[in-house]
Amino acid sequence: MTLVKEAQFVSILAHPHLDSCSNIVTNQDKNLVIALSIKGLNSTGFCKDVASEIFAWQIENAEQLHQKVLDLIGITRQKGLDLEFSLSLIIEEKIIFLTYSGGVILKRNNKVKKILESQKEINIVVGDFRENDQIILINKSSIGVEHKISKMLEMGISLERMVSEITLIQQEYGDHNESIAILTYGEKVAKKENK
């Protein structure tokens, strides 16, 4: 019996508009989660295409992830669209965080810290995964609520209350491009592959 880690997450998204789309996407293996926002003409249809593409990603290391992200950024630029995202990928006992106009907040051992942030550049960090890590992925448009999210994590507010509070805060800020994922990784039994 093989155990693998799988993302378990709650998403908080802005309502869709004609010129913007926010989404939380996971790959088929559920070891990758990305909080993204795409802005520009026809971004809603392109966002669906991106979600389908990410769902098919099979990534084994940081280099493969970096190449996939470069390809995603390239095609988004070709279409004249603006992309913001942060992601988390777990591979065995390693966790990879990557941002492009986004941020990552980590709660570990009751300590809350922003561990990664970027503006129109790729930032990546690889570290050891720890059980009970709580991860918040945010895009750049969500940065306005970041401080409040960190405070709620420090106070140990329940997930349900946090989601409710963040939704109210989103309405107050009114950016309409927010994409926030609150996630952990749990273990599940891996399916056997037929050879």
Backbone as a ProteinNet text record, in pm:
[ID]
protein_1_A
[PRIMARY]
MTLVKEAQFVSILAHPHLDSCSNIVTNQDKNLVIALSIKGLNSTGFCKDVASEIFAWQIENAEQLHQKVLDLIGITRQKGLDLEFSLSLIIEEKIIFLTYSGGVILKRNNKVKKILESQKEINIVVGDFRENDQIILINKSSIGVEHKISKMLEMGISLERMVSEITLIQQEYGDHNESIAILTYGEKVAKKENK
[TERTIARY]
84.9	0	89.3	66.1	142.9	54.9	108.2	36.7	95	9.5	51.7	-19.6	41.1	-20.6	-109.5	-224.5	-324.8	-373.3	-388.7	-433.8	-579.9	-606.2	-742.1	-752	-843.7	-843.5	-983.7	-988.5	-1107.7	-1068.4	-1151.9	-1119.9	-1214.8	-1159.3	-1237.7	-1204.8	-1305.8	-1284.2	-1370.3	-1319.5	-1400.5	-1505.5	-1615	-1717.7	-1661.9	-1693.6	-1640.4	-1694	-1611.2	-1647.2	-1608.1	-1652.6	-1620.3	-1471	-1400	-1257.8	-1166.1	-1215.7	-1129	-1186.7	-1096.2	-1135.4	-1042.3	-1098.3	-1020.8	-1057.7	-957.7	-984.1	-882.2	-921.4	-830.5	-832.7	-716.1	-707.2	-610.4	-641.6	-552.1	-523	-410.9	-383.8	-454.2	-448.2	-519.3	-471.8	-342.6	-287.5	-320.9	-372.2	-407	-288	-167.7	-50.7	-7.6	-76.6	-51	-181.1	-171.8	-284.6	-232.9	-308.4	-270.6	-389.7	-363.4	-462.4	-424.7	-513.4	-477.2	-586.3	-542.1	-631.3	-577.1	-667.5	-630.5	-719	-655.9	-729.1	-704.3	-807.5	-795.7	-911	-916	-1022.7	-1025.1	-1141.4	-1162.5	-1088.3	-1061	-986.7	-1067.9	-1199.8	-1281.7	-1265.5	-1272.6	-1254	-1113	-1015.4	-876	-851.6	-916.2	-902.5	-946.8	-1053.8	-1100.5	-997.5	-935.3	-830.9	-710.5	-673.1	-560.8	-591.9	-713.4	-752.5	-740.9	-784.1	-772.9	-627.1	-544.2	-401.5	-335.5	-361.2	-300.5	-348.4	-473	-525.9	-443.3	-388.7	-311.1	-163.2	-116.5	25.4	67.1	174.9	240.8	382.6	409.4	536.6	611.1	739.9	821.1	928.7	956	1060.9	1042.3	1122.1	1111.4	1144.1	1237	1274.6	1157.4	1087.8	970.4	862.6	841.7	742.7	779.2	905.7	951.3	925.7	952.6	930.6	781.8	695.2	550.1	502.6	553.6	513.7	562.6	685.9	736.1	647.4	607.3	518.4	384	328.7	200.6	209.8	314.9	333.4	349.3	424.9	447.3	318.9	237.8	113.2	14.8	16.4	-70.6	-29.7	99.9	150.2	115	128.9	94.9	-50.1	-136	-278	-308.4	-206.6	-224.7	-298.1	-286.7	-356.1	-258.4	-312.4	-234.1	-259.4	-153.1	-161.9	-103.2	-173.4	-125.2	-151.2	-53.3	-80.3	22.1	-16.5	74.7	34.6	133.2	101.5	183.3	133.5	198.5	199.1	313.1	327.9	403.2	348.4	417.1	464.7	592.6	653.1	724.6	669.3	716.7	718.1	834.6	838.7	884.7	893	932.7	810.3	809.9	702.4	764.9	703.7	752.5	645.4	686.5	598.9	654.1	565.5	606.5	503.7	552.6	462.4	503.1	402.8	420.4	310	344.9	247	150.1	207.8	127.9	208.1	150.1	217.6	175.1	257.5	230.1	249.4	148.2	154.9	154.3	242.8	253.2	231.3	143.9	128.2	187	293.1	362.9	397.2	363	391	337.7	215.5	147.4	217.5	310.1	375.8	330.2	294	243.5	345.9	380.9	481.1	455.5	470.6	468.6	605	605.1	732.7	774.7	682.1	716.1	622.4	677.3	597.3	671.4	594.3	657.2	565	626.4	556.2	610.5	532	570.9	705.5	737.9	857.5	829.3	903.6	887.3	977.3	918.8	994.3	957.3	1056.7	1033.6	1115	1055.7	1126.2	1086.7	1186	1164.6	1203.4	1118.2	1147.7	1089.7	1107.2	1053.3	908.6	826.1	686.2	675.3	584.2	556.2	405.9	370	228.7	170	45.4	-28.5	11.9	95.2	121	-11.3	-37.3	-153.8	-100.8	-145	-89.6	-199.2	-166.8	-257.9	-189.6	-254.8	-207.5	-291.8	-226	-299.1	-237.6	-322.1	-269.8	-249.4	-183.1	-149.7	-273.3	-384.3	-506.6	-560.7	-513.8	-559.4	-467	-359.3	-260.1	-324.3	-427.9	-494.5	-554.2	-587.3	-646.3	-543.6	-422.6	-318.5	-295.1	-284	-257.1	-369.2	-492.5	-606.2	-609.3	-571.9	-564.5	-459.4	-342.5	-235.9	-282	-350.9	-401.3	-498.9	-589.2	-685.9	-615	-510.8	-434.2	-366	-308.1	-241.5	-339.2	-462.9	-563.7	-624.4	-596.7	-649.7	-798.6	-848	-989.5	-1021.5	-1139.3	-1180.3	-1183.5	-1167.3	-1168.2	-1299	-1412	-1542.6	-1555	-1511.9	-1520.6	-1423.9	-1304.4	-1206.5	-1261.5	-1322	-1379.7	-1486.7	-1571.8	-1677.4	-1618.6	-1518.8	-1455.1	-1385.1	-1313.5	-1242.2	-1340.4	-1452.4	-1554.5	-1606.5	-1631.7	-1676	-1568.6	-1442.8	-1331.9	-1319.7	-1335.5	-1329.7	-1431.6	-1552	-1657.1	-1619.3	-1552.6	-1509.2	-1402.6	-1304.2	-1195.9	-1239.7	-1323.5	-1383.9	-1290.6	-1176.5	-1086.4	-1146.4	-1220.8	-1291.5	-1200.7	-1075.8	-986.1	-916	-969.5	-904.8	-917.7	-811.2	-807.7	-728.4	-796.7	-733.9	-763.5	-659.6	-677.1	-618.6	-696.8	-651.1	-637.6	-514.7	-498	-405.6	-422.7	-334.3	-317.4	-225.4	-208.2	-233.5	-320.3	-349.7	-304.9	-296.6	-253.2	-371.2	-350.1	-449.6	-375.9	-446.2	-387	-379.1	-261.3	-239.9	-303.5	-356.3	-410.5	-294.2	-313.2	-211.5	-214.9	-94.6	-84.4	-73.4	-146.5	-135.9	-22.1	66.7	181.5	173.9
-117.9	0	124	212.9	335.6	453.7	540.9	662.7	780.1	865	986.9	1105.4	1221.9	1342.6	1406.4	1454.8	1513.7	1644.5	1746.5	1877.1	1872.1	1937.6	1960	2110.6	2174.3	2319.4	2378.5	2504	2586.9	2706.3	2742.7	2856.6	2972.4	3091.3	3214.4	3294.8	3313.3	3376	3499.6	3590.6	3705.1	3655.5	3727.8	3694	3720.1	3635	3653.6	3780.6	3837.9	3954.8	3926.7	4009.9	3989.6	3995.3	4081.9	4101.9	4046.4	3958.6	3897.3	3764.8	3678.6	3547	3508.7	3465.4	3413.4	3267.1	3185.8	3043.3	2978.7	2868	2780.1	2649.3	2603.6	2484.4	2385.9	2258.4	2152.1	2061.3	1992.8	1895.8	1764.3	1670.4	1543.8	1467.9	1477.1	1407.4	1477.4	1597.9	1680.7	1707.5	1710.3	1748.8	1892.3	1955.2	2093.2	2172.5	2291	2383.5	2520.1	2587.5	2720.9	2815.5	2930.8	3038.1	3140.5	3160.9	3248	3347.6	3451.6	3553.1	3590.9	3599.8	3640.8	3758.8	3866.1	3987.4	4023.6	4076.1	4120.5	4068.7	4115.7	4079.6	3928.7	3867.7	3723.9	3637.1	3692.4	3616.3	3500.4	3510.7	3404.4	3273.4	3277.8	3156.6	3101.9	3191.9	3148.8	3086.8	3139	3086.1	2939.5	2906.9	2767.7	2679.4	2730	2654.4	2630.8	2733.3	2721.8	2617.1	2618.4	2521.2	2378.5	2357.6	2224.2	2184.2	2278.1	2251.3	2214	2292.7	2267.2	2132.9	2098.9	1971.4	1853.8	1868.9	1760.8	1761.3	1864	1871.5	1751.5	1686.8	1579	1627.9	1671.2	1736	1654.8	1630.5	1549.3	1628	1753.2	1830.9	1980.4	2061	2206.8	2257.6	2191.6	2234.9	2218.1	2104.7	2083.3	2186.4	2213.8	2313.8	2449.9	2487.8	2616.6	2627.6	2520.5	2523.2	2536.9	2463.6	2473.7	2616.5	2677.1	2813.7	2912.3	2895.3	2982.9	2972.6	2850.9	2830.7	2899.7	2885.9	2948.8	3101.5	3157.5	3302.9	3348.4	3273.7	3308.1	3311.7	3209.4	3205.1	3312.1	3341.7	3446.9	3582.9	3607.3	3733	3742.4	3629.9	3629.7	3670.5	3633.9	3667.6	3807.6	3878.6	4014.5	4019.9	3914.3	3906.6	3924.2	3961	3981.2	3863.2	3800.3	3680.7	3707.6	3661	3666.9	3530.5	3475.3	3348.4	3315.5	3223.1	3156.4	3009.9	2923.3	2781	2706.1	2587.8	2496.1	2358	2291	2157	2071.4	1956.2	1865.3	1743.9	1710.7	1594	1517.8	1401.9	1321.1	1406	1429.7	1508.4	1652	1693.5	1830.4	1908.5	2037.2	2124.8	2240.9	2274.4	2381.7	2490.2	2614.1	2728.4	2813	2862.8	2945.8	3056.2	3177.6	3290.8	3368.8	3427.6	3524.7	3627.6	3740	3840.8	3778	3722.4	3659.8	3643	3573.2	3551.2	3420.6	3375.9	3254.6	3285.4	3250.6	3262.7	3121.2	3093.6	2961	2969.4	2882.4	2866.2	2730.1	2734.4	2612.6	2626.9	2525.6	2527.1	2654.1	2693.6	2812.2	2943.3	2943.6	3066.6	3095.6	3221.7	3263.2	3355.7	3325.6	3407.1	3407.9	3524.5	3532.5	3483.7	3375.4	3316.2	3345.6	3398.1	3424.2	3529.7	3617.2	3719.7	3761.9	3800.5	3849.8	3947.2	4029.2	4122.8	4103.2	4042.3	4024.1	3954	3865.5	3783.6	3650.3	3548.9	3416.8	3407.7	3374.2	3343.4	3202	3125.9	2986.8	2952.7	2871.1	2821.9	2675.6	2594.8	2451.7	2425.3	2351.7	2320.2	2185.9	2153.7	2029	2047.9	1950	1951.2	1902.9	1964.7	1921.6	1899.1	1791.8	1765.8	1888.6	1915.8	2027.7	2164.5	2171.8	2301.7	2353.7	2480.5	2544.2	2650.5	2645.8	2728.8	2817.6	2944.1	3038.8	3086.3	3060.5	3107.5	3227.6	3337	3456.5	3514.6	3573.5	3646.1	3791.9	3869.6	4008.6	4090.7	4065.2	4140.4	4115	4008	3974.7	4029.7	4095.1	4142.8	4236.5	4309.5	4400.8	4331.9	4203.9	4131	4042.1	4041.6	3953.3	3971.9	4095.9	4122.3	4066.4	4084.7	4034.6	3882.4	3819.2	3673.6	3623.8	3688.8	3650.1	3662.9	3770.5	3791.1	3679.9	3643.6	3537.3	3404.1	3376.1	3253.7	3253.4	3367.2	3378.6	3356.8	3404.1	3391.5	3251.1	3168.2	3032.8	3025.5	3121.7	3125.2	3002.2	2946.2	2827.2	2858.5	2753.8	2769.2	2829.7	2783.6	2834.7	2984.9	3025.9	3168.4	3250.2	3194.3	3264.7	3288.6	3187.5	3201.9	3310.1	3309.9	3410	3550.6	3565.3	3696.4	3745.9	3655.5	3695.5	3737.5	3667.7	3704.2	3845.3	3877.7	4013.3	4116.8	4083.9	4175	4197.9	4091.9	4104.4	4206.9	4197.5	4290.5	4433.6	4450.3	4583.6	4641.1	4557.7	4605.9	4621.4	4532.4	4544.9	4539	4468	4457.4	4369.8	4268.3	4179.8	4088.8	4073.3	3979.4	3887.6	3880.6	3802.2	3653.3	3583.8	3438.9	3393.1	3327	3285.7	3137.7	3060.3	2919.1	2895.8	2831.2	2791.5	2640.2	2587.9	2445.2	2377.1	2246.8	2154.9	2034.1	1947.8	1823.4	1707	1615.8	1495.9	1373.3	1260.5	1138.4	1055.7	988.8	895.4	776	666.8	546.8	566.8	543.2	559.7	443	472.9	368.7	290.2	160.4	78.4	100.8	110.3	126.4	-10.2	-31.8	-156.9	-144.8	-242.4	-237	-345.7
0	0	0	-93.5	-104.7	-67	19.9	56.9	-20.1	-74.2	-142.3	-78.8	-92.7	-38.1	-143.6	-99.2	-187.4	-126.1	-208	-160.7	-117.6	-6.8	40.8	60.5	-11.8	-9.4	-15.1	26.3	15.1	-70.8	-165.5	-251.8	-225.3	-237	-226.4	-351.7	-435.8	-565.8	-583.4	-663.9	-705.5	-804.7	-815.1	-913.6	-1053.1	-1150.4	-1285.5	-1352.2	-1436.5	-1516.8	-1660.8	-1751.9	-1892.9	-1919.5	-1846.4	-1874.5	-1766.7	-1680.1	-1579.8	-1532.8	-1489.5	-1440.7	-1326.7	-1216.5	-1104.1	-1086.7	-1053.6	-1041.5	-948.4	-887.9	-815.4	-892.2	-932.2	-1015.7	-950.9	-962.6	-918.5	-1037	-1030.3	-1135.9	-1102.7	-1193.8	-1177.7	-1053.7	-1022.5	-905.8	-774.3	-782.5	-666.5	-574.6	-632.4	-554.8	-587	-681.8	-720.4	-709.9	-649	-642.6	-685.2	-771.4	-818.4	-801.4	-740.9	-729.3	-835.7	-932.6	-1043.9	-1078.5	-1146.5	-1200.2	-1337.3	-1433.5	-1569	-1605.8	-1653.6	-1689	-1834.8	-1897.4	-2035.1	-2118.7	-2242	-2334.4	-2358.5	-2345.5	-2364.7	-2262.6	-2144.4	-2043.9	-1986.7	-1984.6	-1926.1	-2002.9	-2134.3	-2214.3	-2202.1	-2203.4	-2189.5	-2052.5	-1950.5	-1814.6	-1809.1	-1880.4	-1886.3	-1955.1	-2061.6	-2131	-2038.9	-1964.3	-1871.2	-1763.8	-1711.2	-1609.3	-1663.7	-1786.4	-1848.1	-1865.7	-1906.1	-1924.8	-1791.7	-1687.4	-1556.3	-1500.5	-1522.1	-1474.1	-1527.9	-1647.5	-1711.2	-1672.2	-1600.9	-1565.3	-1481.5	-1522.6	-1447.6	-1420.2	-1299.9	-1268.1	-1163.2	-1190	-1099.6	-1026.5	-1069.4	-1002.2	-1028.6	-960.1	-969.5	-1109.9	-1178.5	-1313.6	-1410.5	-1403.3	-1489.1	-1458.7	-1330.9	-1291.3	-1349.4	-1336.4	-1387.9	-1538.2	-1613.2	-1757.9	-1791.2	-1720.4	-1742.7	-1717.6	-1610.9	-1576.8	-1682.8	-1730.7	-1837.6	-1961.8	-1996.9	-2111.9	-2089.4	-1969.8	-1936.3	-1945.2	-1890.2	-1895.4	-2040.4	-2118.9	-2259.1	-2340.2	-2328.7	-2406.5	-2358.4	-2229.3	-2176.3	-2233.4	-2239.7	-2298.3	-2446.6	-2519.3	-2662.3	-2684.6	-2593.2	-2605.5	-2553	-2503.3	-2453.6	-2320.3	-2241.8	-2113.8	-1997.7	-1881.7	-1761	-1667.5	-1619.5	-1536.5	-1399	-1294.8	-1156.3	-1094.1	-1021.7	-954.3	-846.9	-764.2	-671.8	-669.8	-646	-646.1	-542.9	-512.4	-420.1	-485.4	-478.6	-534.3	-433.5	-402.1	-311.2	-389.7	-370.5	-433	-322.1	-288.6	-178	-50.6	8.8	133.3	110	-15.4	-49.6	-93.5	-60.6	-105.2	-181.8	-294	-379.8	-383.6	-359.5	-374.5	-488.2	-573.2	-685.1	-702.4	-725.1	-746.3	-871.1	-932	-1039.6	-1016.1	-959.7	-915.4	-814.5	-710.7	-606	-479.7	-382.1	-255.6	-190.8	-96.6	-20.5	127.9	206.5	351.9	408.1	502.3	561.4	711.5	763.4	907.3	942.8	1022.5	1064.5	1212.4	1289.1	1433.1	1499.5	1463.5	1518.1	1487	1390.7	1346.6	1204.4	1180.2	1048.7	985.1	858.9	791.3	641.1	580.5	434.4	387.9	311.5	273.3	130.3	50.1	-89.2	-145.8	-229.9	-297.4	-423.5	-524.1	-646.2	-717.7	-801	-888.4	-1029.5	-1117.9	-1259	-1275.5	-1181.4	-1191.9	-1124.7	-1164.6	-1104.3	-982.5	-869.2	-748.5	-707.6	-667.2	-630.9	-506.6	-420.9	-303	-283.4	-247.7	-222.7	-77.9	-6.8	132.2	171.9	297.4	350.8	390	354.6	394.2	538.4	612.7	749.3	762.5	831.7	859.2	928.5	903	962.9	911.1	806.4	743	688.3	708.4	648.4	553.5	429.2	323.2	266.2	246.8	182.6	55.1	-57.7	-187.8	-228	-266.1	-307.1	-433.8	-516.8	-631.6	-590.1	-675.9	-642.5	-606.9	-671.9	-644.4	-503.8	-439	-304.2	-195.7	-234.4	-137.7	-34.3	-73	19.8	141.5	130.3	243	313.1	264.3	317.7	467.4	512.1	654.3	741.7	699.3	777	779.8	668.7	664.3	763.8	763.2	856.6	1001.2	1032.8	1170.2	1209.4	1117.5	1147.7	1170	1092.4	1111.3	1248.3	1285.6	1415.4	1530.9	1513.9	1619	1623.6	1523.6	1521.9	1490.7	1414.1	1375.6	1290.7	1309.2	1233.6	1083.5	1004.3	859.5	810.7	864.7	822.1	849.4	967.4	1001.3	915.7	892	810.1	669.6	610.5	476	476.3	577.4	588.2	601.4	687.7	709.1	581.8	514.6	393.6	284.9	274.3	176	202.5	328.9	364.1	333.1	362.5	335	184.5	105.5	-41.2	-90.6	-37.6	-79.7	-44.1	68.9	113.4	21.1	-17.5	-103.1	-247.4	-293.6	-425.8	-544	-536	-650.5	-759.8	-724	-816.8	-898.4	-857.3	-924.5	-824.9	-703.5	-599.6	-625.7	-589.6	-595.8	-474.6	-380.6	-255.4	-233.2	-202.8	-168.8	-30	54.7	187.4	180.8	198.3	176.3	274.7	281.2	352	259.8	294.6	220.1	314.6	272	349.2	271.9	341.1	275.1	227	115.3	63	4.7	-10.8	-69.6	-220.8	-276.5	-420.6	-495.6	-613.9	-701.3	-760.9	-776.3	-839.4	-990.4	-1047.8	-1192.5	-1257.2	-1364.5	-1440.7	-1540	-1537.8	-1628.8	-1730.3
[MASK]
+++++++++++++++++++++++++++++++++++++++++++++++++++++++++++++++++++++++++++++++++++++++++++++++++++++++++++++++++++++++++++++++++++++++++++++++++++++++++++++++++++++++++++++++++++++++++++++++++++

